[in-house]
N, CA, C and O of each residue as an XYZ file, in Angstrom:
404
protein
N     -27.292     20.892     44.135
C     -26.075     21.020     43.350
C     -26.009     21.458     42.319
O     -26.785     22.045     41.565
N     -24.561     21.004     42.281
C     -23.883     21.715     40.663
C     -24.652     20.892     39.125
O     -24.395     20.972     37.924
N     -25.277     20.421     39.619
C     -25.845     19.535     38.379
C     -27.519     20.254     37.177
O     -28.624     20.790     37.258
N     -26.632     19.767     36.333
C     -27.421     20.531     35.400
C     -28.261     19.485     34.041
O     -27.788     18.774     33.154
N     -29.734     19.847     34.449
C     -30.407     19.225     33.131
C     -29.331     19.493     31.361
O     -28.610     20.370     30.886
N     -29.937     17.895     30.879
C     -29.634     18.000     29.873
C     -29.911     18.565     29.101
O     -29.166     18.877     28.172
N     -31.237     18.932     29.245
C     -31.977     20.375     28.375
C     -31.058     21.648     28.378
O     -30.615     22.358     27.475
N     -30.962     21.655     29.539
C     -30.068     23.498     29.997
C     -29.077     23.033     29.893
O     -28.605     23.963     29.239
N     -27.831     21.976     30.011
C     -26.833     21.843     29.133
C     -26.436     22.371     27.968
O     -25.648     23.294     27.762
N     -27.355     21.376     26.852
C     -27.265     21.565     25.974
C     -27.513     23.223     25.511
O     -26.773     24.032     24.952
N     -29.186     23.327     26.123
C     -28.989     25.789     25.430
C     -27.073     25.755     25.207
O     -26.352     25.712     24.211
N     -26.751     25.811     27.016
C     -25.598     26.023     27.377
C     -24.765     25.629     25.950
O     -24.770     26.658     25.273
N     -23.989     24.451     25.161
C     -23.186     24.358     24.548
C     -23.764     24.877     23.124
O     -22.914     25.112     22.265
N     -25.146     25.081     22.786
C     -25.778     25.905     21.634
C     -25.710     27.027     21.969
O     -25.337     27.669     20.988
N     -25.945     28.046     23.313
C     -25.557     29.152     22.936
C     -23.989     29.822     22.696
O     -23.673     30.891     22.174
N     -23.118     28.702     23.317
C     -21.808     29.019     22.574
C     -21.305     28.881     21.510
O     -20.310     29.549     21.230
N     -21.811     28.032     20.666
C     -21.088     28.380     19.213
C     -21.241     26.603     19.569
O     -20.165     26.202     19.126
N     -22.011     25.297     20.142
C     -20.965     24.270     20.045
C     -19.769     24.348     20.553
O     -19.189     23.267     20.456
N     -19.017     25.340     21.163
C     -17.268     25.082     22.556
C     -17.491     23.837     22.732
O     -18.503     23.161     22.546
N     -16.246     23.533     23.188
C     -15.719     22.746     24.140
C     -15.682     23.370     25.624
O     -15.538     24.536     25.994
N     -15.876     22.081     26.396
C     -15.376     22.412     28.028
C     -14.033     23.182     28.253
O     -12.984     22.561     28.084
N     -14.004     24.349     28.584
C     -12.806     24.904     29.154
C     -11.934     24.630     30.541
O     -12.408     23.592     31.003
N     -11.197     24.956     31.144
C     -10.919     25.095     32.858
C     -11.776     26.649     33.384
O     -12.516     26.836     34.349
N     -11.259     27.697     32.189
C     -11.872     28.574     32.863
C     -12.469     29.155     31.547
O     -12.125     30.112     30.853
N     -13.448     28.279     31.446
C     -15.182     27.870     30.502
C     -15.123     28.043     29.185
O     -13.981     28.173     28.744
N     -15.897     28.081     28.508
C     -15.826     27.262     26.718
C     -15.325     27.627     26.274
O     -15.238     28.802     26.629
N     -14.428     27.287     25.093
C     -13.884     27.134     23.792
C     -14.472     26.920     22.720
O     -15.390     26.214     22.301
N     -13.379     28.076     22.153
C     -14.082     27.589     20.464
C     -13.592     25.905     20.079
O     -12.991     25.271     20.946
N     -13.783     25.505     19.240
C     -13.731     24.435     18.293
C     -12.889     24.412     18.062
O     -12.285     25.433     17.733
N     -12.321     23.179     18.099
C     -10.454     22.392     17.700
C     -11.478     21.834     16.082
O     -12.130     20.827     15.802
N     -11.172     22.987     15.430
C     -12.162     21.636     13.650
C     -10.184     23.110     12.389
O      -9.856     24.272     12.150
N      -9.721     21.548     12.156
C      -9.021     21.824     11.040
C      -9.358     20.885      9.698
O      -9.565     19.699      9.442
N      -9.301     21.850      9.177
C     -10.224     21.768      7.361
C      -9.507     19.921      7.079
O      -8.784     19.918      8.075
N      -9.330     18.864      6.595
C      -9.299     18.716      5.831
C      -8.200     18.370      5.287
O      -7.638     17.307      5.553
N      -7.525     19.704      4.001
C      -6.136     18.980      3.689
C      -5.796     19.687      4.285
O      -4.600     19.717      3.994
N      -6.017     20.664      5.293
C      -4.953     21.156      5.706
C      -4.549     20.598      7.262
O      -3.758     21.298      7.893
N      -5.100     19.287      7.935
C      -4.511     18.603      8.756
C      -3.315     17.714      8.521
O      -3.012     17.562      7.338
N      -2.209     16.788      9.880
C      -1.219     17.090      9.022
C      -1.121     15.796      8.083
O      -2.282     15.773      7.677
N      -0.519     14.755      7.502
C      -0.862     13.821      6.884
C       0.405     12.803      7.967
O       0.941     13.133      9.025
N       0.596     10.996      6.823
C       1.640     10.154      8.015
C       2.304     10.679      6.388
O       1.856     11.362      5.466
N       3.732      9.866      6.672
C       5.028      9.684      6.084
C       3.700      8.551      4.612
O       2.655      8.000      4.960
N       4.305      8.555      3.016
C       3.933      8.115      2.165
C       4.906      6.531      1.955
O       5.401      5.826      2.835
N       4.914      6.456      1.329
C       5.670      4.957      1.283
C       6.623      4.901      1.279
O       7.177      3.802      1.245
N       6.742      6.404     -0.880
C       7.552      7.350     -0.909
C       8.402      6.635     -0.154
O       9.014      5.569     -0.080
N       8.097      8.092      0.601
C       8.710      8.970      1.545
C       9.656      8.235      2.484
O      10.773      8.655      2.784
N       8.888      6.631      3.104
C       9.320      5.982      4.242
C      10.817      4.685      3.438
O      11.640      4.000      4.045
N      10.592      4.839      1.983
C      11.808      3.705      1.177
C      13.041      5.071      1.231
O      13.988      5.164      2.012
N      12.883      5.451      0.796
C      14.028      6.659      0.940
C      14.180      6.606      1.990
O      15.281      6.168      2.321
N      13.195      7.009      3.133
C      14.379      6.794      4.249
C      14.737      6.089      4.967
O      15.424      6.491      5.906
N      14.463      4.929      4.845
C      15.369      3.679      4.911
C      17.074      3.627      3.382
O      18.258      3.437      3.662
N      16.553      3.840      2.125
C      17.594      3.965      1.548
C      18.870      4.792      1.204
O      19.987      4.599      0.726
N      17.814      6.226      1.895
C      18.773      7.355      2.275
C      20.068      7.394      3.229
O      19.859      6.786      4.279
N      21.560      8.046      3.114
C      22.615      7.773      3.346
C      22.742      8.628      4.519
O      22.659      9.851      4.403
N      23.017      7.830      6.094
C      23.278      7.828      7.454
C      23.857      9.146      7.355
O      24.608      9.562      6.473
N      23.335      9.856      8.547
C      25.139     10.636      9.144
C      25.471      9.485     10.587
O      24.926      8.902     11.525
N      27.276      9.801      9.641
C      28.054      9.359     10.962
C      28.541     10.993     12.153
O      28.398     12.216     12.166
N      29.001     10.151     12.772
C      28.790     11.291     14.646
C      29.728     12.558     13.895
O      29.499     13.675     14.359
N      30.612     12.495     12.940
C      31.620     14.503     12.218
C      30.095     14.564     11.849
O      29.621     15.329     12.688
N      29.351     14.254     11.232
C      28.166     15.025     10.189
C      28.016     14.864      8.707
O      27.265     15.387      7.883
N      29.560     13.421      8.587
C      28.947     13.757      6.971
C      28.315     12.093      6.354
O      28.725     11.053      6.868
N      27.508     12.093      5.452
C      26.579     11.547      5.154
C      27.412      9.688      4.672
O      28.464      9.700      4.033
N      26.984      8.772      4.942
C      27.888      7.514      4.219
C      26.014      6.523      4.344
O      24.807      6.761      4.386
N      26.970      5.424      4.350
C      26.005      4.839      3.549
C      24.606      3.772      4.049
O      24.522      3.168      5.119
N      23.687      3.777      3.017
C      22.038      4.112      3.999
C      22.526      2.702      5.612
O      23.557      2.039      5.497
N      21.819      2.567      6.585
C      22.150      1.361      7.183
C      21.924      0.151      6.621
O      20.890      0.200      5.954
N      22.518     -1.075      6.595
C      21.960     -2.052      6.319
C      21.843     -2.816      6.812
O      22.269     -3.906      6.429
N      21.165     -2.627      7.984
C      20.074     -2.778      9.388
C      19.609     -3.033      8.619
O      19.812     -4.118      8.075
N      18.479     -1.883      8.052
C      17.747     -1.135      7.836
C      16.592     -1.310      6.707
O      15.380     -1.109      6.784
N      17.288     -1.694      5.784
C      17.544     -2.714      4.304
C      17.649     -3.673      4.462
O      16.573     -4.269      4.416
N      18.238     -4.096      4.600
C      18.093     -6.272      5.530
C      17.153     -6.465      5.865
O      16.764     -7.526      5.378
N      16.226     -5.886      6.685
C      14.830     -5.569      7.152
C      13.572     -6.111      6.043
O      12.974     -7.162      5.813
N      13.592     -4.116      5.315
C      12.901     -3.856      4.006
C      13.016     -5.146      3.721
O      12.122     -5.785      4.276
N      14.174     -6.197      2.712
C      14.276     -6.596      1.519
C      13.576     -7.979      2.243
O      12.953     -8.780      1.546
N      13.781     -8.219      4.044
C      12.753     -9.392      4.267
C      11.992     -9.225      4.336
O      11.449    -10.172      3.767
N      10.723     -8.132      4.923
C       9.630     -8.213      4.875
C       8.654     -7.863      3.483
O       7.423     -7.843      3.478
N      10.131     -7.429      1.581
C       9.185     -7.135      0.499
C       9.055     -8.608     -0.026
O       8.341     -9.015     -0.942
N      10.017     -9.386      0.869
C      10.101    -10.628      0.483
C       8.964    -12.040      1.332
O       8.572    -13.078      0.798
N       8.798    -11.736      2.217
C       7.524    -11.751      2.984
C       6.107    -11.551      2.713
O       5.196    -12.160      3.274
N       5.956    -10.466      1.625
C       5.114    -10.361      1.207
C       4.725    -10.802     -0.297
O       3.803    -10.303     -0.942
N       5.604    -11.842     -0.749
C       5.357    -11.927     -2.223
C       4.867    -13.025     -2.238
O       5.419    -13.972     -1.678
N       3.582    -13.147     -2.961
C       3.389    -14.954     -2.285
C       3.586    -15.711     -3.956
O       3.763    -14.943     -4.902
N       3.554    -16.757     -4.126
C       3.906    -17.392     -5.773
C       2.841    -17.789     -5.855
O       2.202    -18.282     -4.926
N       2.426    -17.625     -7.110
C       1.608    -18.006     -8.484
C       0.529    -18.752     -7.602
O      -0.672    -18.485     -7.577
N       1.061    -19.556     -7.016
C      -0.243    -21.075     -6.698
C      -0.378    -20.087     -5.204
O      -1.511    -19.825     -4.800
N       0.596    -19.679     -4.593
C      -0.061    -18.776     -3.419
C      -1.438    -18.349     -3.989
O      -2.531    -18.863     -3.754
N      -1.153    -17.318     -4.773
C      -2.109    -16.510     -4.657
C      -3.090    -17.174     -5.318
O      -4.141    -16.765     -4.824
N      -3.392    -18.175     -6.377
C      -4.608    -18.948     -6.547
C      -5.032    -19.609     -6.162
O      -5.915    -20.230     -6.753
N      -4.573    -19.940     -4.656
C      -5.399    -20.172     -3.483
C      -5.675    -19.521     -2.826
O      -6.551    -19.974     -2.089
N      -5.441    -18.704     -2.651
C      -6.176    -17.778     -1.510
C      -7.382    -17.244     -2.384
O      -8.133    -17.066     -1.426
N      -8.218    -16.812     -3.584
C      -8.594    -16.174     -4.711
C     -10.099    -17.114     -4.457
O     -11.263    -16.822     -4.181
N      -9.109    -18.768     -4.803
C      -9.917    -19.813     -4.270
C     -10.540    -20.214     -3.186
O     -11.278    -21.199     -3.226
N     -10.420    -19.806     -2.532
C     -11.428    -19.904     -0.772
C     -12.075    -18.621     -1.339
O     -12.727    -18.704     -2.380
N     -11.973    -17.808     -0.902
C     -12.261    -16.473     -0.816
C     -13.581    -16.422     -1.844
O     -14.534    -15.705     -1.539
N     -13.598    -17.306     -3.216
C     -14.802    -17.506     -3.734
C     -15.823    -18.259     -3.587
O     -16.965    -18.251     -4.046
N     -14.725    -19.515     -2.232
C     -15.746    -20.450     -2.119
C     -16.733    -19.725     -0.708
O     -17.853    -20.092     -0.355
N     -16.018    -18.788     -0.195
C     -17.202    -18.838      0.588
C     -17.848    -17.501      0.324
O     -18.155    -16.664      1.173
N     -17.996    -17.433     -0.887
C     -19.112    -15.949     -1.840
C     -19.067    -14.355     -0.815
O     -18.360    -14.029      0.138
N     -19.650    -13.980     -1.208
C     -19.703    -12.657     -1.220
C     -19.008    -11.377     -2.021
O     -19.272    -10.181     -1.900
N     -17.704    -12.243     -3.167
C     -17.210    -11.762     -3.740
C     -17.852    -11.435     -5.093
O     -17.228    -10.965     -6.044
N     -19.357    -11.775     -5.088
C     -19.763    -10.916     -6.082
C     -19.314    -10.905     -7.678
O     -19.634    -10.139     -8.588
N     -17.928    -12.752     -7.635
C     -17.740    -13.038     -8.398
C     -18.532    -14.393     -9.145
O     -18.200    -14.757    -10.273
């Protein structure tokens, strides 16, 4: 049939420079250097997008979206813990061990 042994398959891959398979035969590997890879948006970019003026139908800038700002502010409030909540969290974590403290 059309089966190859694992050893022969590895030899073929190695002979073609560790190529990746393609319909028309082996293709070059798709390696993108780490610093050239696309990056996600930063926290600051996301905040700026929330607070930035939005364009209306005429294309002129208007105030930032109130709804987006409200959602952002609600999320900020949810993430803030009281001093007591903070202390309770760290007491619980230290009682479970593994922190090295």
